[in-house]
């Protein structure tokens, strides 16, 4: 039976030296001892042994400057352990930095590594570091993956403290969504650690080593999805507390006693470890870590799959990003507490920065100062009274007409059916209900509680999508939007959409005979499309429908680097 590996066990397995802090063994320690010449057999089996020796020799002789497949030039060795090595390299064909895993072709895990890499390459998900190439050349097997020079591992971020609440929420949401997509494709990570989760920007995270890291190290699990879910719970616990939720510390974090299977003490919740932890995230971490002795702080069922984590996050009230700190314009620190001792040297160099505004001149002393103040006050009162009298006189004079106005022109009767100039034939139609529509998403819904904001007439409120890695929803879906319910089939001429930022959108309409709210995208027909922050989508000959779909196809980039859609108001006209 396959060995069951938990997140605690994975942390004990020697990992990437760049993320776990372990020092890779020297090449000399990895180089196998060569048998003496007298011990080499001369039979037919000797050819196989010589071939194996050649493969091992090719592997151990790798060095900076070596070129793989006449394309990838090795630059720096990151890890060398357990029969494989990891490098930073340069793709000379595309002139970009890449990461490389190399191992001998006759290594017992080489076939599994190639299979894992090729399966991962088929998962086109932007939440994972992509595998670019996996092949065998001569005596070596190599796996090429993206190199993200500006990314920071979670293990490095946690060295300076726990993550902020909103960033922790984004991390676990993106990790859970990524692992759910991988599990649906039949893949598992089995080595999801703070060293394999990378922050690539403000609130953006990516996962590296999907399936490949475990294959390189020979890690297996009887329940892969449960193992990954427990590892995600450990990541959430660590991000909230800056502690590793197992007795033995790992990844530069101190451990927490109580999760060991033989321990009598239950694991302390993140709220108990660190003050100010978000209660919902704390409970979620415990629900993911419910096995091996941990107990959930609430009576909710444990999360055993990534889909369970996503559902729990969707049920949680929205965690908003922190408000930006206001910069005090013109503020300069004082030198009050940085002064010198009495009697010390004094001079221009010992003074702090000059004040921003000059000091007010002293008031005039004595009787002359008092008289001057009273005189200025009297002049101000007199000027105020004179101005008020002039204003009142002007208003009273304007009420008397200087001439008798001529009677207005009487409108002439129009012929039946004629249009009066300036008269608008159509008007806004009432929208009885709004529903968010995400048919290609995991849960089919995004922020349903905020959907009604688009018809409340308040430009400061809006419905918004989740954050994505690119304008095209990170290549995860063709789009999403809002369904407008008009209450009954009505003739519609246009729909005006006000949004925050430049959006690409379409207007679609369901058939007028639809008996209920459509549940699939195919039930709608395209009417018009446009791009902008305020777009009027028009039906040339009009369209009769009860259900209209405002469909977003491309999202704008926010100031924080995330791509999201935000709609403030929608108006339907007949």
Coordinates of C-alpha atoms in Angstrom, one line a residue:
X1 CA 0.0 0.0 0.0
X2 CA 1.3 3.5 -0.8
X3 CA 2.7 5.4 2.0
X4 CA 0.5 8.3 3.3
X5 CA 2.3 11.6 3.4
X6 CA 0.9 14.5 5.3
X7 CA 2.0 18.1 5.3
X8 CA 4.0 17.4 8.5
X9 CA 5.8 14.5 6.8
X10 CA 6.5 16.5 3.7
X11 CA 8.2 19.2 5.8
X12 CA 10.7 16.6 7.0
X13 CA 11.7 15.5 3.5
X14 CA 14.6 17.3 2.3
X15 CA 13.3 19.9 -0.2
X16 CA 14.4 22.8 -2.3
X17 CA 17.5 24.4 -0.8
X18 CA 16.4 27.8 -1.9
X19 CA 13.1 27.7 0.0
X20 CA 13.6 25.3 2.9
X21 CA 17.0 26.6 4.0
X22 CA 18.7 23.2 3.8
X23 CA 22.2 23.2 2.4
X24 CA 22.5 21.1 -0.7
X25 CA 25.1 18.4 -0.5
X26 CA 28.3 19.0 -2.3
X27 CA 28.9 17.4 -5.8
X28 CA 31.5 15.2 -4.3
X29 CA 29.1 13.8 -1.8
X30 CA 26.6 13.0 -4.5
X31 CA 29.1 11.5 -6.9
X32 CA 28.9 7.7 -6.7
X33 CA 32.1 5.8 -6.0
X34 CA 33.5 4.2 -9.2
X35 CA 34.2 0.5 -8.9
X36 CA 37.8 -0.6 -9.4
X37 CA 38.8 -1.8 -12.9
X38 CA 39.2 -5.3 -11.7
X39 CA 35.6 -5.4 -10.4
X40 CA 34.0 -4.6 -13.8
X41 CA 32.4 -7.7 -15.3
X42 CA 33.4 -8.6 -18.9
X43 CA 30.1 -10.3 -19.6
X44 CA 27.1 -8.9 -21.6
X45 CA 25.8 -7.4 -18.4
X46 CA 28.8 -5.2 -18.3
X47 CA 27.5 -3.1 -21.2
X48 CA 24.4 -2.2 -19.1
X49 CA 26.6 -1.3 -16.2
X50 CA 28.8 0.8 -18.4
X51 CA 25.7 2.6 -19.8
X52 CA 24.5 3.3 -16.3
X53 CA 27.9 4.6 -15.3
X54 CA 27.9 6.9 -18.4
X55 CA 24.5 8.3 -17.4
X56 CA 25.7 8.9 -13.9
X57 CA 28.9 10.5 -15.1
X58 CA 27.0 12.8 -17.4
X59 CA 24.8 13.9 -14.5
X60 CA 27.6 14.5 -12.0
X61 CA 29.7 16.4 -14.6
X62 CA 27.0 19.1 -15.0
X63 CA 28.4 22.6 -14.3
X64 CA 27.6 26.2 -15.0
X65 CA 27.9 26.9 -18.7
X66 CA 26.8 23.4 -19.6
X67 CA 24.1 23.4 -22.4
X68 CA 21.2 21.0 -22.4
X69 CA 19.5 20.0 -25.7
X70 CA 21.7 22.6 -27.4
X71 CA 19.4 25.3 -26.0
X72 CA 19.4 25.6 -22.2
X73 CA 22.6 27.0 -20.7
X74 CA 22.9 26.2 -17.0
X75 CA 23.8 29.2 -14.8
X76 CA 23.5 28.4 -11.1
X77 CA 22.8 25.2 -9.2
X78 CA 19.9 25.7 -6.7
X79 CA 19.5 22.2 -5.4
X80 CA 21.5 18.9 -5.7
X81 CA 20.1 16.0 -3.8
X82 CA 18.7 12.5 -4.0
X83 CA 19.9 11.9 -7.6
X84 CA 18.6 15.1 -9.2
X85 CA 19.6 18.7 -9.4
X86 CA 17.8 22.0 -10.0
X87 CA 19.3 25.0 -11.8
X88 CA 18.6 28.5 -12.9
X89 CA 19.3 28.5 -16.7
X90 CA 18.9 30.6 -19.8
X91 CA 16.9 29.6 -22.8
X92 CA 19.2 30.9 -25.5
X93 CA 16.6 30.4 -28.2
X94 CA 14.0 32.7 -26.6
X95 CA 16.5 34.7 -24.5
X96 CA 14.8 34.3 -21.1
X97 CA 15.6 32.8 -17.7
X98 CA 14.1 29.4 -17.0
X99 CA 14.3 26.8 -14.2
X100 CA 15.6 23.3 -14.9
X101 CA 15.4 20.0 -13.1
X102 CA 17.9 17.4 -14.3
X103 CA 18.4 13.7 -13.5
X104 CA 20.0 10.7 -15.1
X105 CA 17.9 8.9 -17.7
X106 CA 18.3 5.6 -15.9
X107 CA 17.2 7.0 -12.5
X108 CA 14.4 4.9 -11.1
X109 CA 12.1 8.0 -11.0
X110 CA 12.9 9.5 -14.4
X111 CA 9.9 8.0 -16.1
X112 CA 7.5 9.2 -13.3
X113 CA 9.1 12.7 -13.5
X114 CA 8.5 12.9 -17.2
X115 CA 5.0 11.7 -16.9
X116 CA 4.2 14.2 -14.1
X117 CA 5.8 17.1 -16.0
X118 CA 3.9 16.4 -19.3
X119 CA 0.6 16.0 -17.4
X120 CA 1.2 19.3 -15.6
X121 CA 2.1 21.1 -18.9
X122 CA -1.4 20.3 -20.2
X123 CA -3.0 22.2 -17.3
X124 CA -3.1 25.7 -18.7
X125 CA -3.8 27.4 -15.3
X126 CA -2.1 30.8 -14.6
X127 CA -2.2 30.0 -10.8
X128 CA 0.7 27.5 -11.4
X129 CA 4.2 28.0 -12.5
X130 CA 4.0 26.5 -16.0
X131 CA 6.1 23.6 -17.3
X132 CA 7.6 24.6 -20.6
X133 CA 9.4 21.5 -21.7
X134 CA 10.1 17.9 -20.5
X135 CA 12.2 15.5 -22.5
X136 CA 15.1 13.1 -22.6
X137 CA 18.3 14.0 -24.4
X138 CA 21.1 11.4 -24.4
X139 CA 21.8 10.2 -20.9
X140 CA 19.8 13.0 -19.1
X141 CA 16.2 13.8 -18.5
X142 CA 15.3 17.5 -18.0
X143 CA 12.1 19.4 -17.0
X144 CA 12.0 23.1 -18.0
X145 CA 9.7 25.5 -16.1
X146 CA 9.0 29.2 -15.7
X147 CA 11.5 31.3 -13.7
X148 CA 10.0 34.2 -11.8
X149 CA 12.8 36.4 -10.6
X150 CA 10.5 38.9 -8.8
X151 CA 8.5 36.3 -7.0
X152 CA 8.9 35.8 -3.2
X153 CA 8.2 32.5 -1.5
X154 CA 5.7 32.5 1.3
X155 CA 8.4 31.1 3.6
X156 CA 10.5 34.3 3.0
X157 CA 7.4 36.6 3.6
X158 CA 6.7 34.9 7.0
X159 CA 10.2 35.6 8.3
X160 CA 9.1 39.2 8.8
X161 CA 5.8 38.4 10.4
X162 CA 2.3 37.0 9.7
X163 CA 0.5 38.1 6.6
X164 CA -2.1 40.9 6.7
X165 CA -5.7 39.5 6.9
X166 CA -6.8 40.4 3.3
X167 CA -3.6 39.1 1.8
X168 CA -4.0 35.8 3.8
X169 CA -7.5 35.5 2.4
X170 CA -6.3 36.0 -1.2
X171 CA -3.5 33.5 -0.7
X172 CA -5.7 30.7 0.6
X173 CA -8.5 31.5 -2.0
X174 CA -6.1 31.4 -4.9
X175 CA -4.3 28.3 -3.6
X176 CA -7.6 26.5 -3.0
X177 CA -8.9 27.4 -6.5
X178 CA -5.7 26.2 -8.1
X179 CA -5.6 22.9 -6.3
X180 CA -9.3 22.3 -7.1
X181 CA -8.5 22.8 -10.8
X182 CA -5.5 20.4 -10.5
X183 CA -7.6 17.8 -8.7
X184 CA -10.2 17.9 -11.4
X185 CA -7.5 17.2 -14.0
X186 CA -6.3 14.2 -11.9
X187 CA -3.2 15.9 -10.6
X188 CA -2.0 16.4 -7.0
X189 CA 0.9 18.4 -5.5
X190 CA 1.7 16.3 -2.4
X191 CA 4.4 18.8 -1.4
X192 CA 2.5 22.1 -0.9
X193 CA 4.7 24.1 1.5
X194 CA 5.5 27.7 2.2
X195 CA 8.4 27.2 -0.2
X196 CA 6.2 26.3 -3.2
X197 CA 3.7 29.2 -2.9
X198 CA 5.1 32.4 -4.4
X199 CA 3.8 35.9 -4.2
X200 CA 4.2 37.5 -7.6
X201 CA 2.5 40.8 -6.8
X202 CA 0.2 42.6 -4.5
X203 CA -2.4 40.0 -3.6
X204 CA -1.3 37.6 -6.4
X205 CA 0.1 34.1 -5.6
X206 CA 1.2 31.2 -7.8
X207 CA 2.1 27.6 -7.0
X208 CA 5.2 25.8 -8.3
X209 CA 6.2 22.2 -8.5
X210 CA 2.7 20.7 -9.1
X211 CA 3.1 16.9 -9.3
X212 CA 6.8 17.3 -10.4
X213 CA 8.3 18.0 -7.0
X214 CA 6.6 14.9 -5.5
X215 CA 7.8 12.8 -8.5
X216 CA 11.4 14.0 -8.1
X217 CA 11.4 13.0 -4.4
X218 CA 9.3 9.8 -4.8
X219 CA 6.5 11.1 -2.5
X220 CA 3.1 9.3 -2.8
X221 CA -0.1 9.4 -0.8
X222 CA -3.1 7.1 -0.3
X223 CA -5.4 10.2 -0.4
X224 CA -3.8 12.9 -2.5
X225 CA -6.6 15.4 -2.4
X226 CA -6.9 15.1 1.4
X227 CA -3.1 15.6 1.7
X228 CA -3.2 18.7 -0.4
X229 CA -6.1 20.1 1.5
X230 CA -4.4 19.5 4.8
X231 CA -1.3 21.2 3.4
X232 CA -3.4 24.2 2.4
X233 CA -4.7 24.4 5.9
X234 CA -1.2 24.4 7.2
X235 CA -0.3 27.3 4.9
X236 CA -3.3 29.2 6.2
X237 CA -2.4 28.5 9.8
X238 CA 1.2 29.6 9.1
X239 CA 0.1 32.8 7.3
X240 CA -2.2 33.8 10.3
X241 CA 0.2 33.0 13.1
X242 CA 3.8 32.8 11.7
X243 CA 3.9 29.3 13.3
X244 CA 4.0 25.9 11.7
X245 CA 1.1 23.8 13.0
X246 CA 3.1 20.7 13.8
X247 CA 5.4 19.8 16.8
X248 CA 8.6 20.2 14.7
X249 CA 9.2 23.6 13.2
X250 CA 10.0 23.9 9.5
X251 CA 10.6 26.5 6.8
X252 CA 12.1 28.9 9.4
X253 CA 8.9 28.8 11.5
X254 CA 8.6 27.5 15.1
X255 CA 6.3 24.5 15.6
X256 CA 3.1 24.2 17.7
X257 CA 2.7 21.2 19.9
X258 CA -0.5 19.2 19.8
X259 CA -1.1 18.0 16.3
X260 CA 1.0 14.9 16.6
X261 CA -1.1 11.7 16.5
X262 CA 0.2 10.6 19.9
X263 CA -0.1 14.0 21.5
X264 CA -2.6 14.4 24.3
X265 CA -3.0 18.1 23.8
X266 CA -5.2 19.5 21.0
X267 CA -3.8 22.0 18.6
X268 CA -4.2 25.6 19.6
X269 CA -6.4 27.7 17.2
X270 CA -4.7 30.6 15.4
X271 CA -6.8 32.9 17.6
X272 CA -5.1 31.4 20.7
X273 CA -1.6 31.6 19.2
X274 CA -1.8 35.2 18.0
X275 CA -4.2 38.1 19.0
X276 CA -6.3 39.8 16.3
X277 CA -6.6 36.8 14.0
X278 CA -9.7 36.8 11.8
X279 CA -12.1 34.3 13.3
X280 CA -13.5 33.0 10.1
X281 CA -10.0 32.2 8.7
X282 CA -8.9 30.7 12.0
X283 CA -11.9 28.3 12.0
X284 CA -11.2 27.4 8.3
X285 CA -7.6 26.5 9.1
X286 CA -8.7 24.2 11.9
X287 CA -11.3 22.6 9.6
X288 CA -8.7 21.8 7.1
X289 CA -6.4 20.4 9.8
X290 CA -9.1 18.4 11.5
X291 CA -7.2 15.1 11.0
X292 CA -4.3 13.8 13.1
X293 CA -5.5 15.2 16.4
X294 CA -6.5 18.7 15.5
X295 CA -10.1 19.7 16.3
X296 CA -12.1 22.4 14.7
X297 CA -13.1 25.4 16.8
X298 CA -16.7 25.3 15.4
X299 CA -19.1 22.4 14.8
X300 CA -18.9 22.7 11.1
X301 CA -17.7 19.7 9.1
X302 CA -14.0 19.3 8.2
X303 CA -12.7 20.5 4.8
X304 CA -11.4 17.4 3.1
X305 CA -11.1 18.7 -0.5
X306 CA -10.1 22.0 -2.1
X307 CA -13.8 22.5 -3.2
X308 CA -14.7 22.4 0.5
X309 CA -12.3 25.2 1.2
X310 CA -13.7 27.3 -1.7
X311 CA -17.3 26.8 -0.5
X312 CA -16.3 27.8 3.0
X313 CA -14.6 31.0 1.7
X314 CA -17.7 31.9 -0.4
X315 CA -19.9 31.6 2.7
X316 CA -17.5 33.9 4.6
X317 CA -18.3 37.6 4.7
X318 CA -16.1 39.6 2.3
X319 CA -12.7 40.6 3.7
X320 CA -11.9 44.1 2.3
X321 CA -8.4 45.3 1.7
X322 CA -7.0 47.7 4.2
X323 CA -7.5 51.4 3.6
X324 CA -4.4 53.2 2.3
X325 CA -2.6 55.3 4.9
X326 CA -3.1 59.0 4.4
X327 CA 0.1 60.9 3.8
X328 CA 0.4 64.1 5.9
X329 CA 1.3 66.8 3.4
X330 CA 4.0 69.1 4.7
X331 CA 4.7 67.1 7.8
X332 CA 8.3 67.0 9.0
X333 CA 9.6 65.2 12.1
X334 CA 10.7 67.5 14.9
X335 CA 14.0 67.3 16.6
X336 CA 12.7 67.9 20.1
X337 CA 13.9 64.5 21.4
X338 CA 17.1 64.7 19.4
X339 CA 18.5 67.9 20.9
X340 CA 21.8 68.3 22.6
X341 CA 22.6 68.4 26.3
X342 CA 22.6 71.8 28.0
X343 CA 25.9 73.5 27.6
X344 CA 26.7 71.4 24.5
X345 CA 27.9 72.9 21.3
X346 CA 25.4 75.0 19.5
X347 CA 25.3 76.1 15.9
X348 CA 23.4 75.9 12.7
X349 CA 24.3 72.3 12.2
X350 CA 22.7 71.3 15.5
X351 CA 19.3 72.6 14.6
X352 CA 16.5 70.5 13.0
X353 CA 14.6 71.4 9.8
X354 CA 13.1 74.9 9.6
X355 CA 9.4 75.2 10.3
X356 CA 7.1 75.1 7.3
X357 CA 5.5 78.5 8.1
X358 CA 7.1 81.5 9.7
X359 CA 6.2 82.2 13.3
X360 CA 3.5 84.8 13.8
X361 CA 4.8 88.3 14.9
X362 CA 4.0 89.3 18.5
X363 CA 0.9 91.3 19.1
X364 CA 1.2 95.1 19.7
X365 CA 1.5 95.7 23.4
X366 CA -0.3 98.3 25.5
X367 CA -3.3 100.5 24.8
X368 CA -2.4 101.1 21.2
X369 CA -2.8 97.4 20.4
X370 CA -6.2 97.3 22.0
X371 CA -7.4 100.4 20.2
X372 CA -6.3 99.0 16.9
X373 CA -8.2 95.8 17.5
X374 CA -11.4 97.6 18.3
X375 CA -11.0 99.9 15.3
X376 CA -10.6 97.0 12.8
X377 CA -13.6 95.2 14.3
X378 CA -15.8 98.3 13.9
X379 CA -14.8 98.7 10.3
X380 CA -15.6 95.0 9.6
X381 CA -19.1 95.3 11.1
X382 CA -19.8 98.5 9.1
X383 CA -18.7 96.9 5.9
X384 CA -20.9 93.8 6.6
X385 CA -23.9 96.0 7.3
X386 CA -23.5 98.1 4.2
X387 CA -23.1 95.0 2.0
X388 CA -26.2 93.4 3.4
X389 CA -28.3 96.6 2.8
X390 CA -27.1 96.7 -0.9
X391 CA -28.0 93.1 -1.5
X392 CA -31.5 93.5 0.1
X393 CA -32.1 96.6 -2.0
X394 CA -31.1 94.8 -5.2
X395 CA -33.4 91.8 -4.4
X396 CA -36.4 94.0 -3.7
X397 CA -35.9 96.0 -6.8
X398 CA -35.8 92.9 -9.0
X399 CA -39.3 91.9 -7.9
X400 CA -40.9 95.0 -9.6
X401 CA -41.4 94.3 -13.3
X402 CA -40.1 97.1 -15.6
X403 CA -42.4 96.1 -18.5
X404 CA -45.4 94.0 -19.1
X405 CA -44.2 90.7 -20.6
X406 CA -45.8 89.5 -23.8
X407 CA -47.9 86.4 -23.6
X408 CA -46.1 83.2 -24.7
X409 CA -46.8 81.8 -28.0
X410 CA -49.6 79.3 -27.9
X411 CA -48.7 75.9 -29.2
X412 CA -50.4 74.9 -32.4
X413 CA -52.2 71.6 -32.5
X414 CA -50.2 68.9 -34.2
X415 CA -51.5 66.4 -36.7
X416 CA -52.1 62.9 -35.2
X417 CA -49.0 60.8 -35.1
X418 CA -46.6 63.8 -35.5
X419 CA -43.6 64.0 -33.2
X420 CA -43.0 67.1 -31.0
X421 CA -39.4 68.3 -31.3
X422 CA -37.4 67.5 -28.1
X423 CA -39.8 64.9 -26.9
X424 CA -38.3 61.5 -26.0
X425 CA -40.3 58.5 -27.1
X426 CA -38.7 56.0 -24.8
X427 CA -37.8 55.9 -21.1
X428 CA -36.1 53.7 -18.5
X429 CA -37.6 50.3 -17.8
X430 CA -37.9 48.9 -14.3
X431 CA -35.5 46.1 -13.4
X432 CA -37.2 43.8 -10.8
X433 CA -34.1 41.7 -10.0
X434 CA -30.4 41.2 -10.7
X435 CA -28.5 38.0 -10.5
X436 CA -24.8 37.4 -10.9
X437 CA -24.0 34.8 -13.7
X438 CA -20.8 32.8 -13.8
X439 CA -21.7 29.6 -15.7
X440 CA -18.0 28.7 -16.4
X441 CA -16.8 29.2 -12.8
X442 CA -16.4 26.7 -10.0
X443 CA -19.4 27.8 -8.0
X444 CA -21.5 29.5 -10.7
X445 CA -21.7 32.7 -8.6
X446 CA -19.6 35.7 -7.7
X447 CA -20.6 38.2 -5.0
X448 CA -24.4 37.7 -5.3
X449 CA -25.2 40.0 -2.4
X450 CA -23.7 43.0 -4.3
X451 CA -25.6 42.4 -7.6
X452 CA -28.5 44.7 -6.6
X453 CA -26.1 47.6 -6.3
X454 CA -26.2 48.1 -10.0
X455 CA -29.8 49.3 -9.9
X456 CA -29.8 51.3 -6.7
X457 CA -28.9 54.6 -8.5
X458 CA -25.9 55.2 -6.2
X459 CA -22.7 55.6 -8.2
X460 CA -20.6 54.9 -5.0
X461 CA -21.8 51.3 -4.8
X462 CA -20.9 48.6 -7.3
X463 CA -20.9 44.9 -8.0
X464 CA -17.5 43.4 -8.6
X465 CA -15.9 40.2 -9.8
X466 CA -13.0 38.4 -8.1
X467 CA -9.4 39.2 -8.8
X468 CA -7.8 37.6 -11.9
X469 CA -4.2 37.3 -13.2
X470 CA -5.0 38.9 -16.6
X471 CA -7.7 40.9 -18.5
X472 CA -9.1 37.7 -20.0
X473 CA -9.9 36.1 -16.6
X474 CA -6.5 34.4 -16.5
X475 CA -7.6 32.1 -19.4
X476 CA -9.9 30.4 -16.9
X477 CA -13.2 31.3 -18.5
X478 CA -14.6 33.3 -21.5
X479 CA -16.5 35.7 -19.2
X480 CA -19.1 36.3 -16.6
X481 CA -21.8 38.9 -16.0
X482 CA -25.2 39.9 -14.6
X483 CA -28.7 38.8 -15.6
X484 CA -31.4 41.6 -15.5
X485 CA -34.9 40.4 -14.9
X486 CA -37.5 42.9 -16.3
X487 CA -40.5 41.1 -14.6
X488 CA -42.2 40.3 -18.0
X489 CA -41.2 40.4 -21.6
X490 CA -40.7 44.0 -22.7
X491 CA -39.4 45.8 -25.8
X492 CA -35.9 46.9 -25.2
X493 CA -33.9 49.4 -27.3
X494 CA -30.7 49.9 -25.3
X495 CA -28.9 49.2 -22.1
X496 CA -26.4 51.6 -20.6
X497 CA -23.7 50.2 -18.3
X498 CA -21.5 52.4 -16.1
X499 CA -18.4 50.7 -14.7
X500 CA -15.1 51.6 -13.1
X501 CA -12.4 51.3 -15.7
X502 CA -12.4 50.2 -19.3
X503 CA -14.4 47.0 -19.7
X504 CA -15.1 44.9 -22.8
X505 CA -18.7 43.7 -22.6
X506 CA -21.6 42.3 -24.6
X507 CA -25.4 42.6 -24.3
X508 CA -27.3 39.3 -24.8
X509 CA -31.0 38.6 -24.5
X510 CA -33.0 35.4 -23.8
X511 CA -35.9 34.4 -25.9
X512 CA -39.2 36.1 -25.0
X513 CA -40.8 32.7 -24.4
X514 CA -38.4 31.8 -21.6
X515 CA -40.4 30.6 -18.6
X516 CA -37.7 31.2 -16.0
X517 CA -34.2 32.6 -15.4
X518 CA -31.8 31.0 -17.9
X519 CA -29.2 28.8 -16.3
X520 CA -26.8 28.3 -19.2
X521 CA -24.9 30.8 -21.5
X522 CA -26.3 29.1 -24.6
X523 CA -29.9 30.3 -23.8
X524 CA -28.9 33.9 -24.6
X525 CA -28.4 35.5 -28.1
X526 CA -25.9 38.3 -28.8
X527 CA -27.4 41.8 -29.3
X528 CA -24.5 44.3 -29.2
X529 CA -21.0 44.8 -27.8
X530 CA -18.8 47.7 -26.7
X531 CA -15.7 48.9 -24.8
X532 CA -15.5 51.6 -22.2
X533 CA -16.3 52.8 -18.7
X534 CA -19.8 54.0 -19.7
X535 CA -21.2 51.9 -22.6
X536 CA -24.6 52.1 -24.3
X537 CA -25.4 48.7 -25.9
X538 CA -28.1 49.1 -28.6
X539 CA -30.6 46.8 -30.3
X540 CA -31.0 48.3 -33.7
X541 CA -34.5 47.0 -34.3
X542 CA -35.3 46.5 -30.7
X543 CA -35.5 43.2 -28.9
X544 CA -38.3 41.7 -26.8
X545 CA -37.1 39.8 -23.8
X546 CA -37.6 39.5 -20.0
X547 CA -34.0 38.4 -19.3
X548 CA -31.0 40.4 -20.4
X549 CA -27.4 39.5 -19.8
X550 CA -24.6 42.0 -19.4
X551 CA -21.6 39.8 -20.2
X552 CA -18.0 41.0 -19.4
X553 CA -15.3 39.6 -21.7
X554 CA -12.2 41.7 -20.6
X555 CA -11.4 43.3 -17.3
X556 CA -9.4 46.4 -16.4
X557 CA -6.4 46.4 -14.2
X558 CA -6.7 48.0 -10.8
X559 CA -4.2 50.1 -8.9
X560 CA -3.2 47.1 -6.9
X561 CA -2.2 45.1 -10.0
X562 CA -5.3 42.8 -9.9
X563 CA -7.7 42.5 -12.8
X564 CA -11.3 42.8 -11.8
X565 CA -14.7 44.0 -13.1
X566 CA -16.7 46.6 -11.3
X567 CA -20.2 47.8 -12.5
X568 CA -21.8 50.7 -10.7
X569 CA -25.1 51.2 -12.6
X570 CA -27.2 49.6 -15.3
X571 CA -30.1 51.4 -17.1
X572 CA -32.5 49.6 -19.5
X573 CA -34.5 51.8 -22.0
X574 CA -37.4 50.9 -24.2

